[in-house]
mmCIF file of C-alpha atoms and ligand atoms in Angstrom:
data_model
loop_
_atom_site.group_PDB
_atom_site.id
_atom_site.type_symbol
_atom_site.label_atom_id
_atom_site.label_comp_id
_atom_site.label_asym_id
_atom_site.label_seq_id
_atom_site.Cartn_x
_atom_site.Cartn_y
_atom_site.Cartn_z
ATOM 1 C CA MET A 12 -77.310 113.949 -52.104
ATOM 2 C CA ILE A 13 -80.378 115.859 -52.327
ATOM 3 C CA GLY A 14 -80.791 118.791 -50.540
ATOM 4 C CA ARG A 15 -83.452 121.489 -50.607
ATOM 5 C CA LEU A 16 -86.978 121.019 -52.115
ATOM 6 C CA ASN A 17 -87.079 123.436 -55.050
ATOM 7 C CA HIS A 18 -90.331 122.971 -56.367
ATOM 8 C CA VAL A 19 -93.694 120.867 -56.474
ATOM 9 C CA ALA A 20 -95.038 120.838 -59.996
ATOM 10 C CA ILE A 21 -98.691 120.687 -60.856
ATOM 11 C CA ALA A 22 -99.834 119.949 -64.261
ATOM 12 C CA VAL A 23 -102.958 122.000 -65.636
ATOM 13 C CA LYS A 24 -105.264 122.002 -68.463
ATOM 14 C CA ASP A 25 -105.893 126.124 -68.227
ATOM 15 C CA LEU A 26 -102.901 127.840 -66.843
ATOM 16 C CA ALA A 27 -105.015 131.332 -66.669
ATOM 17 C CA ALA A 28 -107.506 129.693 -64.702
ATOM 18 C CA ALA A 29 -105.109 127.883 -62.221
ATOM 19 C CA THR A 30 -103.069 131.144 -61.851
ATOM 20 C CA ALA A 31 -106.459 132.831 -60.768
ATOM 21 C CA LEU A 32 -107.159 130.319 -58.545
ATOM 22 C CA TYR A 33 -103.637 130.525 -56.575
ATOM 23 C CA ARG A 34 -103.353 134.367 -57.146
ATOM 24 C CA ASP A 35 -107.216 135.128 -56.190
ATOM 25 C CA THR A 36 -108.598 132.322 -54.024
ATOM 26 C CA LEU A 37 -105.437 131.035 -52.222
ATOM 27 C CA GLY A 38 -103.849 134.567 -52.234
ATOM 28 C CA ALA A 39 -100.447 133.667 -53.392
ATOM 29 C CA HIS A 40 -98.147 135.556 -55.343
ATOM 30 C CA VAL A 41 -97.879 133.860 -59.224
ATOM 31 C CA SER A 42 -95.179 135.025 -61.894
ATOM 32 C CA GLN A 43 -96.117 135.566 -65.312
ATOM 33 C CA PRO A 44 -96.160 132.736 -67.689
ATOM 34 C CA LEU A 45 -92.892 131.601 -69.092
ATOM 35 C CA PRO A 46 -93.128 129.635 -72.206
ATOM 36 C CA GLN A 47 -90.083 126.916 -72.133
ATOM 37 C CA PRO A 48 -90.495 125.376 -75.650
ATOM 38 C CA GLU A 49 -87.781 123.121 -74.933
ATOM 39 C CA HIS A 50 -89.490 121.484 -72.265
ATOM 40 C CA GLY A 51 -93.123 121.382 -73.927
ATOM 41 C CA VAL A 52 -94.584 123.501 -71.126
ATOM 42 C CA THR A 53 -95.663 127.055 -70.176
ATOM 43 C CA VAL A 54 -94.860 127.789 -66.435
ATOM 44 C CA VAL A 55 -95.633 130.165 -63.783
ATOM 45 C CA PHE A 56 -94.185 130.128 -60.532
ATOM 46 C CA VAL A 57 -96.149 130.361 -57.152
ATOM 47 C CA GLU A 58 -93.842 131.813 -54.804
ATOM 48 C CA LEU A 59 -93.980 130.631 -51.200
ATOM 49 C CA PRO A 60 -92.018 131.572 -48.445
ATOM 50 C CA ASN A 61 -90.302 128.412 -48.095
ATOM 51 C CA THR A 62 -90.695 127.123 -51.482
ATOM 52 C CA LYS A 63 -92.118 127.125 -54.802
ATOM 53 C CA VAL A 64 -95.024 125.523 -56.866
ATOM 54 C CA GLU A 65 -94.847 125.276 -60.684
ATOM 55 C CA LEU A 66 -98.061 125.327 -62.516
ATOM 56 C CA LEU A 67 -97.444 123.539 -65.971
ATOM 57 C CA GLU A 68 -99.481 123.758 -69.184
ATOM 58 C CA PRO A 69 -98.949 121.702 -72.024
ATOM 59 C CA LEU A 70 -97.270 123.390 -75.045
ATOM 60 C CA GLY A 71 -96.575 122.033 -78.517
ATOM 61 C CA ALA A 72 -97.666 118.718 -79.855
ATOM 62 C CA ASP A 73 -94.840 116.555 -77.997
ATOM 63 C CA SER A 74 -95.559 118.164 -74.737
ATOM 64 C CA PRO A 75 -94.552 115.554 -71.697
ATOM 65 C CA VAL A 76 -97.535 116.943 -69.971
ATOM 66 C CA GLY A 77 -99.815 116.613 -72.849
ATOM 67 C CA LYS A 78 -100.211 112.654 -72.128
ATOM 68 C CA PHE A 79 -100.290 113.581 -68.331
ATOM 69 C CA ILE A 80 -103.359 115.776 -68.615
ATOM 70 C CA GLU A 81 -105.422 113.307 -71.070
ATOM 71 C CA ARG A 82 -104.944 110.774 -68.003
ATOM 72 C CA ASN A 83 -105.846 113.314 -65.514
ATOM 73 C CA PRO A 84 -108.049 115.727 -67.137
ATOM 74 C CA ASP A 85 -108.605 117.918 -63.653
ATOM 75 C CA GLY A 86 -104.795 118.177 -63.584
ATOM 76 C CA GLY A 87 -102.340 116.952 -60.595
ATOM 77 C CA ILE A 88 -98.939 116.746 -59.210
ATOM 78 C CA HIS A 89 -96.941 115.916 -61.982
ATOM 79 C CA HIS A 90 -93.037 115.871 -60.231
ATOM 80 C CA ILE A 91 -91.074 117.004 -57.509
ATOM 81 C CA CYS A 92 -87.705 118.720 -57.741
ATOM 82 C CA TYR A 93 -84.800 118.523 -55.444
ATOM 83 C CA GLU A 94 -81.559 120.469 -55.501
ATOM 84 C CA VAL A 95 -78.076 118.807 -55.871
ATOM 85 C CA ASP A 96 -74.897 120.211 -55.475
ATOM 86 C CA ASP A 97 -73.256 118.540 -58.638
ATOM 87 C CA ILE A 98 -75.742 117.037 -61.299
ATOM 88 C CA ILE A 99 -73.451 115.291 -63.074
ATOM 89 C CA ALA A 100 -72.045 113.401 -60.073
ATOM 90 C CA ALA A 101 -75.661 112.688 -59.028
ATOM 91 C CA ARG A 102 -76.358 111.681 -62.431
ATOM 92 C CA ASP A 103 -73.788 109.178 -62.626
ATOM 93 C CA ARG A 104 -74.148 107.763 -58.970
ATOM 94 C CA LEU A 105 -77.837 107.184 -59.937
ATOM 95 C CA LYS A 106 -77.282 105.583 -63.307
ATOM 96 C CA ALA A 107 -74.641 103.291 -61.471
ATOM 97 C CA THR A 108 -77.605 102.061 -59.595
ATOM 98 C CA GLY A 109 -79.554 101.187 -62.473
ATOM 99 C CA ALA A 110 -82.263 104.171 -61.945
ATOM 100 C CA ARG A 111 -83.477 105.579 -65.511
ATOM 101 C CA VAL A 112 -82.316 109.124 -66.144
ATOM 102 C CA LEU A 113 -84.797 110.499 -69.074
ATOM 103 C CA GLY A 114 -83.987 111.967 -72.246
ATOM 104 C CA THR A 115 -80.604 111.918 -73.537
ATOM 105 C CA GLY A 116 -79.371 111.945 -70.025
ATOM 106 C CA GLU A 117 -77.647 115.268 -70.585
ATOM 107 C CA PRO A 118 -78.799 117.979 -68.261
ATOM 108 C CA ARG A 119 -80.718 120.561 -70.022
ATOM 109 C CA ILE A 120 -81.466 124.350 -68.928
ATOM 110 C CA GLY A 121 -84.457 124.414 -66.718
ATOM 111 C CA ALA A 122 -87.127 127.157 -66.178
ATOM 112 C CA HIS A 123 -84.648 128.485 -63.296
ATOM 113 C CA GLY A 124 -81.925 129.011 -65.593
ATOM 114 C CA LYS A 125 -80.127 125.949 -64.106
ATOM 115 C CA PRO A 126 -79.367 122.386 -65.456
ATOM 116 C CA VAL A 127 -81.889 119.768 -64.604
ATOM 117 C CA ILE A 128 -82.390 115.897 -65.077
ATOM 118 C CA PHE A 129 -85.400 114.037 -64.743
ATOM 119 C CA LEU A 130 -85.566 110.330 -63.199
ATOM 120 C CA HIS A 131 -88.095 107.607 -64.326
ATOM 121 C CA PRO A 132 -91.383 107.658 -61.938
ATOM 122 C CA LYS A 133 -91.278 104.201 -62.046
ATOM 123 C CA ASP A 134 -87.772 103.757 -60.506
ATOM 124 C CA PHE A 135 -88.788 106.458 -57.672
ATOM 125 C CA THR A 136 -91.985 105.198 -56.033
ATOM 126 C CA GLY A 137 -94.349 106.208 -58.548
ATOM 127 C CA THR A 138 -93.112 109.861 -58.682
ATOM 128 C CA LEU A 139 -91.540 111.761 -61.519
ATOM 129 C CA VAL A 140 -88.155 113.522 -59.941
ATOM 130 C CA GLU A 141 -86.333 116.253 -61.389
ATOM 131 C CA LEU A 142 -82.839 117.213 -60.058
ATOM 132 C CA GLU A 143 -81.781 120.875 -60.279
ATOM 133 C CA GLN A 144 -78.171 121.980 -59.764
ATOM 134 C CA ALA A 145 -78.311 124.321 -56.649
HETATM 135 C C1 MCA B 212 -88.852 123.279 -67.190
HETATM 136 C C2 MCA B 212 -89.579 122.927 -66.006
HETATM 137 C C3 MCA B 212 -88.622 123.362 -64.725
HETATM 138 O O1 MCA B 212 -88.873 122.518 -63.530
HETATM 139 O O2 MCA B 212 -87.600 123.350 -64.996
HETATM 140 C C4 MCA B 212 -90.177 121.511 -65.851
HETATM 141 O O3 MCA B 212 -90.280 120.805 -64.805
HETATM 142 S S1 MCA B 212 -90.684 121.032 -67.337
HETATM 143 C C5 MCA B 212 -91.428 119.406 -66.940
HETATM 144 C C6 MCA B 212 -91.956 118.420 -68.131
HETATM 145 N N1 MCA B 212 -90.797 117.655 -68.719
HETATM 146 C C7 MCA B 212 -90.842 116.313 -68.212
HETATM 147 O O4 MCA B 212 -91.751 115.911 -67.685
HETATM 148 C C8 MCA B 212 -89.539 115.367 -68.693
HETATM 149 C C9 MCA B 212 -89.669 114.160 -68.444
HETATM 150 N N2 MCA B 212 -90.680 113.428 -68.578
HETATM 151 C C10 MCA B 212 -90.947 112.440 -69.262
HETATM 152 O O5 MCA B 212 -89.822 111.987 -69.887
HETATM 153 C C11 MCA B 212 -92.017 111.396 -69.617
HETATM 154 O O6 MCA B 212 -93.371 112.465 -68.975
HETATM 155 C C12 MCA B 212 -91.959 110.510 -68.759
HETATM 156 C C13 MCA B 212 -91.095 109.322 -69.493
HETATM 157 C C14 MCA B 212 -92.069 110.589 -67.247
HETATM 158 C C15 MCA B 212 -93.674 109.742 -68.918
HETATM 159 O O7 MCA B 212 -93.558 109.582 -70.327
HETATM 160 P P1 MCA B 212 -95.023 109.011 -71.030
HETATM 161 O O8 MCA B 212 -96.019 109.877 -70.495
HETATM 162 O O9 MCA B 212 -94.673 108.824 -72.454
HETATM 163 O O10 MCA B 212 -95.228 107.544 -70.606
HETATM 164 P P2 MCA B 212 -96.244 106.301 -70.290
HETATM 165 O O11 MCA B 212 -97.424 107.280 -70.879
HETATM 166 O O12 MCA B 212 -95.901 105.516 -71.249
HETATM 167 O O13 MCA B 212 -96.223 106.342 -68.773
HETATM 168 C C16 MCA B 212 -95.399 105.308 -68.398
HETATM 169 C C17 MCA B 212 -96.046 105.147 -66.884
HETATM 170 O O14 MCA B 212 -95.528 106.196 -66.260
HETATM 171 C C18 MCA B 212 -96.617 106.807 -65.384
HETATM 172 N N3 MCA B 212 -96.437 108.132 -65.540
HETATM 173 C C19 MCA B 212 -96.187 109.195 -66.758
HETATM 174 N N4 MCA B 212 -95.979 110.303 -66.067
HETATM 175 C C20 MCA B 212 -96.204 110.270 -65.023
HETATM 176 C C21 MCA B 212 -95.729 111.323 -63.931
HETATM 177 N N5 MCA B 212 -95.538 112.491 -64.268
HETATM 178 N N6 MCA B 212 -96.036 110.702 -62.608
HETATM 179 C C22 MCA B 212 -96.043 109.469 -62.192
HETATM 180 N N7 MCA B 212 -96.229 108.589 -63.169
HETATM 181 C C23 MCA B 212 -96.075 108.818 -64.311
HETATM 182 C C24 MCA B 212 -97.933 106.576 -66.556
HETATM 183 O O15 MCA B 212 -98.967 106.533 -65.687
HETATM 184 C C25 MCA B 212 -97.378 104.973 -66.944
HETATM 185 O O16 MCA B 212 -97.714 104.086 -65.700
HETATM 186 P P3 MCA B 212 -98.553 102.853 -66.004
HETATM 187 O O17 MCA B 212 -97.507 102.071 -66.846
HETATM 188 O O18 MCA B 212 -98.528 102.170 -64.738
HETATM 189 O O19 MCA B 212 -99.905 103.282 -66.642
HETATM 190 CO CO1 CO B 213 -89.862 121.320 -62.611
#
């Protein structure tokens, strides 16, 4: 069911500092910051030849990344995103297995303009999983 790796997301406290690290120290192409108020994050994309890394900075008081940064003040890997061909079919199949789909369970538009859902990390080997419609 899951297809390509779409991105790995790293939560950071300071997006400007993390951007400089990836751009200047690691020599990657990093996009301009994109605020995603519906998701409570500001994101930049680190464009790699075979995939993307997203750097996420908390945005707003209720950011899902805020608590994570409190627990991991140096930042850390926050989630992994796989592509699926049919997000509704994927969601329904996962729900039928008892996996917890986070939020309302309805897909929301993610940072790439495509519908996404999130799966509880406790149901997926301690890793928050995002699924994105391919
Ligand atoms: C837009 C863009 C895009 O790509 O399109 C994005 O990705 S936006 C990305 C930002 N959006 C999201 O993350 C949305 C989905 N996330 C959520 O709903 C929430 O963050 C959540 C349910 C995963 C965790 O919520 P929370 O922090 O309030 O939960 P708690 O603090 O109660 O934590 C419950 C247990 O889960 C663990 N836990 C929490 N967050 C993570 C994580 N990212 N990875 C692995 N484990 C995690 C905690 O350590 C704790 O474990 P223990 O009990 O053992 O201590
Ligand atoms: Co993501």
